[in-house]
mmCIF file of C-alpha atoms and ligand atoms in Angstrom:
data_model
loop_
_atom_site.group_PDB
_atom_site.id
_atom_site.type_symbol
_atom_site.label_atom_id
_atom_site.label_comp_id
_atom_site.label_asym_id
_atom_site.label_seq_id
_atom_site.Cartn_x
_atom_site.Cartn_y
_atom_site.Cartn_z
ATOM 1 C CA MET S 274 35.611 0.217 -8.202
ATOM 2 C CA PRO S 275 38.715 0.322 -6.800
ATOM 3 C CA LEU S 276 40.132 -2.850 -8.285
ATOM 4 C CA TYR S 277 41.899 -3.556 -11.008
ATOM 5 C CA HIS S 278 40.929 -6.400 -13.249
ATOM 6 C CA GLN S 279 41.446 -7.918 -16.858
ATOM 7 C CA LEU S 280 39.783 -10.692 -19.020
ATOM 8 C CA GLY S 281 40.872 -12.048 -22.354
ATOM 9 C CA ASP S 282 43.279 -10.731 -24.798
ATOM 10 C CA ILE S 283 44.412 -7.055 -25.198
ATOM 11 C CA PRO S 284 47.806 -5.235 -26.077
ATOM 12 C CA HIS S 285 50.787 -5.054 -24.669
ATOM 13 C CA LYS S 286 50.191 -1.231 -25.246
ATOM 14 C CA ARG S 287 47.029 0.892 -25.216
ATOM 15 C CA HIS S 288 46.177 2.579 -27.673
ATOM 16 C CA THR S 289 47.827 0.464 -30.349
ATOM 17 C CA GLN S 290 47.486 -1.457 -33.315
ATOM 18 C CA PHE S 291 45.868 -4.287 -32.248
ATOM 19 C CA ARG S 292 45.008 -7.145 -34.689
ATOM 20 C CA ASP S 293 42.771 -10.513 -35.243
ATOM 21 C CA GLU S 294 44.098 -13.543 -36.970
ATOM 22 C CA GLU S 295 43.032 -11.966 -40.822
ATOM 23 C CA GLY S 296 44.258 -8.524 -39.794
ATOM 24 C CA ASN S 297 41.740 -6.700 -39.039
ATOM 25 C CA LEU S 298 41.934 -4.058 -36.434
ATOM 26 C CA TYR S 299 39.856 -4.453 -33.114
ATOM 27 C CA ARG S 300 37.873 -1.259 -31.833
ATOM 28 C CA GLU S 301 39.608 0.248 -28.764
ATOM 29 C CA GLU S 302 36.606 1.789 -26.334
ATOM 30 C CA LEU S 303 37.468 3.906 -23.331
ATOM 31 C CA LYS S 304 35.106 4.003 -20.946
ATOM 32 C CA SER S 305 35.483 6.745 -18.668
ATOM 33 C CA THR S 306 34.144 8.289 -15.634
ATOM 34 C CA TYR S 307 34.610 12.251 -14.550
ATOM 35 C CA GLY S 308 35.928 13.641 -17.948
ATOM 36 C CA PHE S 309 38.780 11.630 -17.602
ATOM 37 C CA ASN S 310 39.593 11.910 -13.931
ATOM 38 C CA ASN S 311 38.215 8.845 -12.502
ATOM 39 C CA ILE S 312 38.484 5.321 -12.781
ATOM 40 C CA THR S 313 38.040 4.176 -16.998
ATOM 41 C CA SER S 314 38.338 1.028 -18.318
ATOM 42 C CA LEU S 315 39.482 -0.337 -22.422
ATOM 43 C CA LEU S 316 37.393 -2.831 -24.158
ATOM 44 C CA TYR S 317 38.532 -3.781 -27.781
ATOM 45 C CA HIS S 318 35.513 -4.861 -29.740
ATOM 46 C CA ILE S 319 35.452 -7.019 -32.700
ATOM 47 C CA HIS S 320 32.795 -4.108 -34.097
ATOM 48 C CA ALA S 321 32.704 -0.589 -33.632
ATOM 49 C CA PRO S 322 30.588 0.662 -30.768
ATOM 50 C CA THR S 323 28.704 3.470 -32.100
ATOM 51 C CA VAL S 324 27.518 1.443 -35.133
ATOM 52 C CA SER S 325 23.699 1.325 -35.300
ATOM 53 C CA THR S 326 21.210 0.717 -37.681
ATOM 54 C CA LYS S 327 17.938 2.534 -35.900
ATOM 55 C CA VAL S 328 17.511 4.671 -32.942
ATOM 56 C CA GLU S 329 13.755 4.726 -31.038
ATOM 57 C CA GLY S 330 12.403 6.468 -28.448
ATOM 58 C CA GLU S 331 9.913 7.119 -25.844
ATOM 59 C CA VAL S 332 8.899 9.585 -23.568
ATOM 60 C CA LEU S 333 8.988 8.008 -19.616
ATOM 61 C CA PRO S 334 6.149 9.399 -16.859
ATOM 62 C CA GLU S 335 7.644 11.322 -14.185
ATOM 63 C CA PRO S 336 7.554 9.767 -11.222
ATOM 64 C CA GLU S 337 4.648 11.656 -9.288
ATOM 65 C CA ALA S 338 4.752 12.282 -5.557
ATOM 66 C CA TRP S 339 2.118 11.127 -2.839
ATOM 67 C CA ASP S 340 2.035 12.182 0.626
ATOM 68 C CA GLU S 341 -0.181 14.285 2.184
ATOM 69 C CA LYS S 342 1.798 14.801 4.987
ATOM 70 C CA ILE S 343 5.394 14.001 6.343
ATOM 71 C CA ARG S 344 5.373 11.263 8.650
ATOM 72 C CA HIS S 345 6.434 7.671 8.879
ATOM 73 C CA HIS S 346 5.901 4.970 6.927
ATOM 74 C CA HIS S 347 5.619 1.364 6.716
ATOM 75 C CA LEU S 348 5.306 -0.129 3.106
ATOM 76 C CA ARG S 349 4.555 -4.111 2.361
ATOM 77 C CA THR S 350 5.926 -5.553 -0.615
ATOM 78 C CA GLU S 351 5.596 -9.245 -0.094
ATOM 79 C CA ASP S 352 2.654 -9.582 -2.550
ATOM 80 C CA ILE S 353 3.449 -7.150 -5.137
ATOM 81 C CA PRO S 354 2.940 -8.622 -8.868
ATOM 82 C CA VAL S 355 5.213 -10.493 -10.616
ATOM 83 C CA HIS S 356 5.966 -8.332 -13.848
ATOM 84 C CA GLY S 357 7.708 -8.080 -16.844
ATOM 85 C CA ASP S 358 11.968 -8.784 -16.393
ATOM 86 C CA ILE S 359 14.637 -6.958 -14.420
ATOM 87 C CA THR S 360 14.527 -3.720 -15.524
ATOM 88 C CA SER S 361 10.376 -3.031 -17.390
ATOM 89 C CA GLY S 362 9.133 -5.081 -14.055
ATOM 90 C CA ARG S 363 10.544 -2.122 -11.609
ATOM 91 C CA ILE S 364 7.737 -0.897 -9.606
ATOM 92 C CA PRO S 365 9.324 2.901 -8.170
ATOM 93 C CA LEU S 366 8.216 3.586 -4.398
ATOM 94 C CA MET S 367 10.014 6.476 -3.525
ATOM 95 C CA PHE S 368 12.615 9.136 -5.400
ATOM 96 C CA ASN S 369 14.796 12.301 -5.071
ATOM 97 C CA GLN S 370 17.035 14.204 -6.918
ATOM 98 C CA ASP S 371 19.768 11.250 -5.754
ATOM 99 C CA VAL S 372 18.367 7.824 -6.245
ATOM 100 C CA THR S 373 15.190 5.853 -6.724
ATOM 101 C CA ILE S 374 14.207 2.940 -4.973
ATOM 102 C CA SER S 375 12.443 0.443 -6.991
ATOM 103 C CA VAL S 376 11.107 -3.036 -5.644
ATOM 104 C CA CYS S 377 10.680 -5.502 -8.629
ATOM 105 C CA ARG S 378 9.181 -9.191 -9.078
ATOM 106 C CA PRO S 379 10.416 -10.105 -12.234
ATOM 107 C CA GLU S 380 8.045 -12.677 -14.761
ATOM 108 C CA GLN S 381 11.041 -13.495 -17.309
ATOM 109 C CA SER S 382 14.454 -13.152 -17.974
ATOM 110 C CA MET S 383 15.491 -10.218 -20.294
ATOM 111 C CA ASP S 384 14.951 -11.011 -23.473
ATOM 112 C CA ASP S 385 17.213 -7.898 -25.046
ATOM 113 C CA PHE S 386 20.163 -5.149 -23.496
ATOM 114 C CA TYR S 387 19.536 -2.629 -21.376
ATOM 115 C CA ARG S 388 22.179 0.366 -20.321
ATOM 116 C CA ASN S 389 21.112 2.697 -17.361
ATOM 117 C CA GLY S 390 22.579 6.322 -18.987
ATOM 118 C CA ASP S 391 21.522 8.411 -15.762
ATOM 119 C CA CYS S 392 22.601 6.197 -13.053
ATOM 120 C CA ASP S 393 24.529 3.650 -11.376
ATOM 121 C CA GLU S 394 22.437 0.600 -10.040
ATOM 122 C CA VAL S 395 22.498 -1.533 -6.842
ATOM 123 C CA ILE S 396 20.654 -4.299 -7.002
ATOM 124 C CA PHE S 397 19.533 -6.453 -4.089
ATOM 125 C CA VAL S 398 19.009 -10.097 -4.998
ATOM 126 C CA HIS S 399 16.484 -11.025 -1.862
ATOM 127 C CA ASP S 400 15.301 -14.230 -3.634
ATOM 128 C CA GLY S 401 16.383 -15.569 -6.477
ATOM 129 C CA SER S 402 19.438 -16.029 -8.872
ATOM 130 C CA GLY S 403 20.468 -16.126 -12.241
ATOM 131 C CA GLU S 404 23.239 -14.646 -14.750
ATOM 132 C CA LEU S 405 24.139 -10.965 -15.173
ATOM 133 C CA LYS S 406 26.141 -10.793 -18.574
ATOM 134 C CA SER S 407 28.005 -7.273 -20.232
ATOM 135 C CA PRO S 408 30.958 -6.925 -23.012
ATOM 136 C CA TYR S 409 32.987 -7.373 -19.528
ATOM 137 C CA GLY S 410 31.705 -10.750 -19.129
ATOM 138 C CA LYS S 411 29.238 -12.828 -16.837
ATOM 139 C CA LEU S 412 28.490 -12.901 -13.160
ATOM 140 C CA GLU S 413 26.675 -15.202 -11.472
ATOM 141 C CA PHE S 414 24.022 -13.665 -8.871
ATOM 142 C CA HIS S 415 22.333 -15.095 -5.967
ATOM 143 C CA LYS S 416 20.383 -14.835 -2.906
ATOM 144 C CA GLY S 417 21.933 -11.411 -0.736
ATOM 145 C CA ASP S 418 24.218 -10.392 -3.358
ATOM 146 C CA TYR S 419 24.501 -6.512 -3.870
ATOM 147 C CA ILE S 420 25.008 -6.678 -7.939
ATOM 148 C CA VAL S 421 26.839 -2.938 -8.559
ATOM 149 C CA ILE S 422 26.063 -1.603 -12.216
ATOM 150 C CA PRO S 423 27.788 1.331 -13.017
ATOM 151 C CA ARG S 424 25.912 3.401 -15.564
ATOM 152 C CA GLY S 425 27.210 3.113 -19.470
ATOM 153 C CA ILE S 426 27.424 -0.219 -19.071
ATOM 154 C CA THR S 427 24.858 -2.707 -21.713
ATOM 155 C CA TYR S 428 23.756 -5.527 -19.875
ATOM 156 C CA ASN S 429 21.363 -8.840 -19.738
ATOM 157 C CA MET S 430 19.854 -10.361 -16.928
ATOM 158 C CA SER S 431 18.879 -13.965 -17.226
ATOM 159 C CA LEU S 432 16.768 -15.640 -14.323
ATOM 160 C CA ASN S 433 17.007 -18.856 -13.129
ATOM 161 C CA SER S 434 13.568 -19.374 -11.696
ATOM 162 C CA ASP S 435 10.049 -17.722 -11.185
ATOM 163 C CA ASN S 436 10.756 -15.984 -8.092
ATOM 164 C CA SER S 437 12.717 -13.323 -7.808
ATOM 165 C CA ARG S 438 12.450 -10.839 -5.548
ATOM 166 C CA LEU S 439 14.455 -7.320 -6.111
ATOM 167 C CA LEU S 440 15.093 -3.994 -4.507
ATOM 168 C CA ILE S 441 16.712 -1.774 -6.908
ATOM 169 C CA PHE S 442 18.655 1.415 -6.463
ATOM 170 C CA GLU S 443 19.208 4.061 -9.626
ATOM 171 C CA SER S 444 21.614 6.172 -8.431
ATOM 172 C CA GLN S 445 23.076 9.196 -9.709
ATOM 173 C CA TRP S 446 26.155 9.535 -8.152
ATOM 174 C CA PRO S 447 28.701 6.610 -8.270
ATOM 175 C CA ILE S 448 28.488 4.272 -5.778
ATOM 176 C CA ASN S 449 31.733 3.337 -3.986
ATOM 177 C CA THR S 450 33.151 1.464 -0.734
ATOM 178 C CA PRO S 451 33.125 3.662 2.446
ATOM 179 C CA LYS S 452 36.212 5.752 1.850
ATOM 180 C CA ARG S 453 36.985 5.664 5.682
ATOM 181 C CA TYR S 454 37.590 1.975 4.752
ATOM 182 C CA ARG S 455 39.977 2.494 2.511
ATOM 183 C CA ASN S 456 43.929 3.438 2.271
ATOM 184 C CA GLU S 457 45.730 6.100 -0.126
ATOM 185 C CA HIS S 458 45.794 3.596 -2.886
ATOM 186 C CA GLY S 459 41.965 2.425 -2.713
ATOM 187 C CA GLN S 460 42.693 -0.838 -0.646
ATOM 188 C CA LEU S 461 40.081 -2.012 2.126
ATOM 189 C CA LEU S 462 42.021 -1.328 5.723
ATOM 190 C CA GLU S 463 41.932 -3.944 7.798
ATOM 191 C CA HIS S 464 39.175 -2.470 9.956
ATOM 192 C CA SER S 465 36.796 -2.612 6.812
ATOM 193 C CA PRO S 466 33.647 -5.180 7.424
ATOM 194 C CA PHE S 467 34.563 -6.386 3.957
ATOM 195 C CA CYS S 468 37.648 -6.737 1.879
ATOM 196 C CA GLU S 469 38.675 -7.342 -1.368
ATOM 197 C CA ARG S 470 38.005 -10.886 -1.429
ATOM 198 C CA ASP S 471 34.607 -10.536 -1.130
ATOM 199 C CA LEU S 472 34.388 -8.699 -3.975
ATOM 200 C CA ARG S 473 33.159 -10.702 -7.311
ATOM 201 C CA ARG S 474 34.499 -9.291 -10.538
ATOM 202 C CA PRO S 475 33.286 -10.485 -14.086
ATOM 203 C CA LYS S 476 34.528 -14.225 -15.400
ATOM 204 C CA TYR S 477 35.562 -14.681 -19.077
ATOM 205 C CA MET S 478 33.118 -14.929 -21.452
ATOM 206 C CA GLU S 479 34.055 -15.756 -25.403
ATOM 207 C CA PRO S 480 33.245 -12.655 -27.533
ATOM 208 C CA ARG S 481 29.865 -13.235 -29.594
ATOM 209 C CA VAL S 482 30.445 -12.981 -33.143
ATOM 210 C CA GLU S 483 27.078 -12.924 -34.404
ATOM 211 C CA THR S 484 25.273 -10.504 -36.804
ATOM 212 C CA GLY S 485 20.961 -9.898 -36.842
ATOM 213 C CA GLU S 486 19.059 -7.179 -34.985
ATOM 214 C CA PHE S 487 19.989 -6.676 -31.143
ATOM 215 C CA HIS S 488 17.951 -4.503 -29.178
ATOM 216 C CA ILE S 489 19.689 -2.021 -26.424
ATOM 217 C CA ARG S 490 17.150 -0.234 -24.741
ATOM 218 C CA VAL S 491 18.966 3.313 -22.863
ATOM 219 C CA LYS S 492 17.211 4.829 -20.144
ATOM 220 C CA ALA S 493 18.124 8.593 -19.750
ATOM 221 C CA ARG S 494 16.961 11.812 -19.447
ATOM 222 C CA ASN S 495 13.039 10.061 -18.728
ATOM 223 C CA ARG S 496 13.378 8.124 -21.838
ATOM 224 C CA ILE S 497 13.654 5.073 -23.434
ATOM 225 C CA THR S 498 15.863 5.505 -26.390
ATOM 226 C CA THR S 499 16.446 1.950 -28.244
ATOM 227 C CA PHE S 500 19.276 1.424 -30.509
ATOM 228 C CA VAL S 501 19.457 -1.413 -33.122
ATOM 229 C CA LEU S 502 22.614 -2.906 -33.605
ATOM 230 C CA ASP S 503 23.255 -5.408 -36.699
ATOM 231 C CA HIS S 504 26.200 -7.346 -35.006
ATOM 232 C CA HIS S 505 26.137 -8.864 -30.851
ATOM 233 C CA PRO S 506 26.881 -5.608 -28.270
ATOM 234 C CA PHE S 507 29.064 -8.461 -26.485
ATOM 235 C CA ASP S 508 31.556 -8.836 -28.914
ATOM 236 C CA VAL S 509 34.388 -7.895 -26.240
ATOM 237 C CA VAL S 510 37.689 -9.674 -26.963
ATOM 238 C CA GLY S 511 39.345 -8.387 -24.134
ATOM 239 C CA TRP S 512 38.997 -5.317 -21.391
ATOM 240 C CA ASP S 513 40.849 -3.730 -18.198
ATOM 241 C CA GLY S 514 40.614 -1.142 -15.800
ATOM 242 C CA TYR S 515 38.966 -0.049 -13.041
ATOM 243 C CA PHE S 516 34.934 0.400 -14.215
ATOM 244 C CA TYR S 517 32.957 -2.677 -14.517
ATOM 245 C CA PRO S 518 30.071 -4.337 -12.857
ATOM 246 C CA TRP S 519 30.899 -6.247 -9.603
ATOM 247 C CA ILE S 520 28.856 -8.152 -6.428
ATOM 248 C CA PHE S 521 28.924 -8.169 -3.065
ATOM 249 C CA ASN S 522 27.193 -10.394 -1.160
ATOM 250 C CA ILE S 523 25.526 -9.347 2.290
ATOM 251 C CA ASP S 524 26.538 -12.383 4.192
ATOM 252 C CA ASP S 525 30.306 -11.345 3.536
ATOM 253 C CA PHE S 526 29.183 -8.280 5.841
ATOM 254 C CA GLU S 527 31.784 -9.059 9.210
ATOM 255 C CA PRO S 528 29.701 -7.189 11.948
ATOM 256 C CA ILE S 529 31.122 -4.843 14.012
ATOM 257 C CA THR S 530 30.132 -4.859 17.911
ATOM 258 C CA GLY S 531 30.912 -3.711 21.378
ATOM 259 C CA ARG S 532 30.004 -3.062 25.000
ATOM 260 C CA ILE S 533 27.482 -0.762 23.745
ATOM 261 C CA HIS S 534 24.800 0.017 21.147
ATOM 262 C CA GLN S 535 27.035 1.131 18.140
ATOM 263 C CA PRO S 536 25.647 3.280 15.631
ATOM 264 C CA PRO S 537 24.595 3.160 12.236
ATOM 265 C CA PRO S 538 27.488 3.752 10.257
ATOM 266 C CA VAL S 539 28.954 0.645 11.743
ATOM 267 C CA HIS S 540 26.554 -0.993 9.156
ATOM 268 C CA GLN S 541 27.698 1.161 6.225
ATOM 269 C CA THR S 542 28.605 -0.977 2.901
ATOM 270 C CA PHE S 543 28.340 1.838 -0.099
ATOM 271 C CA GLU S 544 28.669 5.386 -0.053
ATOM 272 C CA THR S 545 27.775 8.139 -2.777
ATOM 273 C CA GLU S 546 27.584 12.179 -2.228
ATOM 274 C CA GLN S 547 24.565 11.975 -1.060
ATOM 275 C CA PHE S 548 23.088 8.915 0.527
ATOM 276 C CA VAL S 549 25.027 5.833 2.114
ATOM 277 C CA ILE S 550 23.481 1.830 1.988
ATOM 278 C CA CYS S 551 24.109 -0.252 5.092
ATOM 279 C CA SER S 552 23.438 -3.948 6.017
ATOM 280 C CA PHE S 553 22.041 -4.949 9.166
ATOM 281 C CA VAL S 554 23.508 -8.682 9.825
ATOM 282 C CA PRO S 555 22.927 -11.458 12.120
ATOM 283 C CA ARG S 556 25.556 -10.476 15.444
ATOM 284 C CA LEU S 557 25.887 -10.787 18.764
ATOM 285 C CA PHE S 558 24.566 -7.769 20.796
ATOM 286 C CA ASP S 559 26.297 -5.108 22.975
ATOM 287 C CA TYR S 560 27.967 -6.568 26.224
ATOM 288 C CA HIS S 561 28.328 -4.014 28.723
ATOM 289 C CA PRO S 562 26.674 -5.484 31.918
ATOM 290 C CA LYS S 563 23.793 -3.172 31.510
ATOM 291 C CA SER S 564 24.006 -2.444 27.822
ATOM 292 C CA ILE S 565 20.078 -1.935 26.003
ATOM 293 C CA PRO S 566 20.890 -3.325 22.767
ATOM 294 C CA ALA S 567 17.743 -2.057 21.007
ATOM 295 C CA PRO S 568 18.548 1.260 19.612
ATOM 296 C CA TYR S 569 17.861 4.562 21.158
ATOM 297 C CA PHE S 570 15.550 7.061 19.956
ATOM 298 C CA HIS S 571 17.086 8.843 16.947
ATOM 299 C CA HIS S 572 16.625 12.113 15.127
ATOM 300 C CA ASN S 573 19.005 12.189 12.534
ATOM 301 C CA VAL S 574 17.714 15.402 11.534
ATOM 302 C CA ASP S 575 19.009 16.037 7.929
ATOM 303 C CA SER S 576 18.675 12.283 6.517
ATOM 304 C CA ASP S 577 15.961 10.193 5.790
ATOM 305 C CA GLU S 578 15.643 6.728 6.439
ATOM 306 C CA ILE S 579 14.488 3.400 4.698
ATOM 307 C CA ILE S 580 14.638 0.121 5.988
ATOM 308 C CA TYR S 581 14.248 -3.044 3.783
ATOM 309 C CA TYR S 582 13.449 -6.202 5.782
ATOM 310 C CA VAL S 583 15.420 -9.309 4.308
ATOM 311 C CA GLU S 584 14.721 -12.256 7.198
ATOM 312 C CA GLY S 585 14.659 -12.649 10.845
ATOM 313 C CA ASP S 586 12.970 -10.691 13.883
ATOM 314 C CA PHE S 587 13.954 -6.971 13.378
ATOM 315 C CA MET S 588 14.555 -6.309 17.162
ATOM 316 C CA SER S 589 13.291 -2.863 16.995
ATOM 317 C CA ARG S 590 10.290 -2.877 14.648
ATOM 318 C CA GLU S 591 6.841 -3.945 15.299
ATOM 319 C CA GLY S 592 4.493 -5.415 12.654
ATOM 320 C CA VAL S 593 7.040 -5.665 9.941
ATOM 321 C CA GLU S 594 7.490 -8.836 7.936
ATOM 322 C CA ARG S 595 9.626 -9.845 5.173
ATOM 323 C CA SER S 596 10.009 -7.091 2.593
ATOM 324 C CA SER S 597 8.205 -4.468 4.794
ATOM 325 C CA ILE S 598 9.863 -1.140 3.835
ATOM 326 C CA THR S 599 9.625 1.365 6.744
ATOM 327 C CA TYR S 600 10.586 5.140 5.820
ATOM 328 C CA HIS S 601 11.331 7.391 8.530
ATOM 329 C CA PRO S 602 11.506 10.978 7.294
ATOM 330 C CA GLY S 603 14.512 13.270 8.659
ATOM 331 C CA ASN S 604 11.596 15.617 10.134
ATOM 332 C CA VAL S 605 10.387 13.323 12.773
ATOM 333 C CA PRO S 606 12.269 11.144 15.362
ATOM 334 C CA HIS S 607 12.160 7.375 15.515
ATOM 335 C CA GLY S 608 12.892 4.917 17.603
ATOM 336 C CA PRO S 609 11.750 1.582 19.340
ATOM 337 C CA GLN S 610 7.734 0.523 19.709
ATOM 338 C CA PRO S 611 6.388 -0.077 23.075
ATOM 339 C CA GLY S 612 8.411 -3.216 24.688
ATOM 340 C CA LYS S 613 10.614 -3.246 22.278
ATOM 341 C CA THR S 614 13.452 -1.369 24.495
ATOM 342 C CA GLU S 615 12.752 -3.619 27.187
ATOM 343 C CA ALA S 616 12.731 -6.812 25.388
ATOM 344 C CA SER S 617 15.799 -6.521 24.167
ATOM 345 C CA ILE S 618 17.710 -6.595 27.709
ATOM 346 C CA GLY S 619 19.629 -9.488 27.995
ATOM 347 C CA LYS S 620 19.123 -10.798 24.382
ATOM 348 C CA GLU S 621 22.981 -12.022 23.051
ATOM 349 C CA ARG S 622 22.406 -11.901 19.283
ATOM 350 C CA THR S 623 20.033 -11.002 16.430
ATOM 351 C CA ASP S 624 19.302 -12.779 13.497
ATOM 352 C CA GLU S 625 17.969 -9.726 11.991
ATOM 353 C CA LEU S 626 18.965 -9.530 8.006
ATOM 354 C CA ALA S 627 18.167 -5.962 6.325
ATOM 355 C CA VAL S 628 18.791 -3.260 4.220
ATOM 356 C CA MET S 629 18.772 0.179 4.959
ATOM 357 C CA LEU S 630 19.178 3.597 3.291
ATOM 358 C CA ASP S 631 20.117 6.947 4.479
ATOM 359 C CA THR S 632 19.617 9.751 2.032
ATOM 360 C CA PHE S 633 20.961 13.458 2.869
ATOM 361 C CA ARG S 634 18.173 15.313 1.015
ATOM 362 C CA PRO S 635 14.199 14.737 1.586
ATOM 363 C CA LEU S 636 12.805 11.432 -0.472
ATOM 364 C CA TYR S 637 9.229 11.567 -1.707
ATOM 365 C CA LEU S 638 6.588 8.640 -1.752
ATOM 366 C CA THR S 639 5.942 7.708 -5.186
ATOM 367 C CA LYS S 640 1.811 6.694 -6.314
ATOM 368 C CA GLN S 641 2.548 3.185 -6.534
ATOM 369 C CA SER S 642 3.933 3.559 -2.713
ATOM 370 C CA GLN S 643 0.035 4.202 -1.573
ATOM 371 C CA GLU S 644 -1.319 1.125 -1.905
ATOM 372 C CA LEU S 645 1.175 -1.054 -0.070
ATOM 373 C CA ASP S 646 1.112 1.777 2.777
ATOM 374 C CA ASP S 647 0.230 0.579 6.312
ATOM 375 C CA PRO S 648 -1.601 3.891 7.580
ATOM 376 C CA ASP S 649 -1.864 2.578 11.538
ATOM 377 C CA TYR S 650 1.771 2.854 11.158
ATOM 378 C CA PRO S 651 2.762 6.470 12.483
ATOM 379 C CA TYR S 652 0.714 5.529 15.311
ATOM 380 C CA SER S 653 2.302 2.321 16.669
ATOM 381 C CA TRP S 654 4.333 4.184 18.909
ATOM 382 C CA VAL S 655 1.593 4.770 21.216
ATOM 383 C CA ASP S 656 1.246 2.175 24.205
HETATM 384 FE FE1 FE2 L 75 16.558 4.682 12.677
#
């Protein structure tokens, strides 16, 4: 996150003595990325962050690919089971070496702590609200939020209700705002569809001074390793830096429109080395007198595309419903279904809300996606 933030108490000079009222040294921890060459934060703990009294592990099953052929897919996720918490209840639907896409309807709040050791997480909140707590403080979340949690951050997520619905991206690459919207100092530029005011950063939380038994599940290298701590992991009295969890709400995305159909990059919200995430939000349609608001047929020959339908009628798709996911692999062209192009002409606005992911390397569907698949979808372009 290219935005400096500071909470709590920190010493005037980094890497110097910083003590509590009884003279005990606080334990300074550097959270660093790309060695020491990208964003970092410095945290000041009551206890050394290395202390654990027990380490246990389990190997996770490898994701199993399912697809007998390369074709378009439509997955209906509305009725997936309510299960687990926001970490254990994830149902992975697609993956490649860069990203795993899951849906989740958690049954309960987390009663322990979790850390993704391999991946940055983007959690899109379709339904529900709650609070994300971490050593960096607390972040309230609600419908429409993209919660960005960089790898290596221990967190606990609580829910306010039992009807939460989440779309989750686990990324092997750091999640960034699009580079073309930032100046050389990292500030978002005037033509960016959102700015720093739209980004929510952690709020101060009193350090937890508790001893006992605290379990942190660390997901990394296809394993869950549980570290048992004898102190509460949120024992930070202060921190500063650029590395922390943050939130952007899809309703704060200001759409870019034009006289003729605007291409998907105008919807771009996040970028990584190997995929982008875009937000389709309610907006005015194109205003050239002969414009066609529906997209043209397109064949992005080196990108796979998934769209998660959040709310509203999607202008180019027939048969999709709330929480549907369409998957259009790069090997096959796609576009509006019969009648959708004509029906879009003359329309002035759309109320569609959707999240799109474009990957630059092929995605694979998981076994879990098979039972959600609409087998007729590839033939939905037949007039
Ligand atoms: Fe598309």
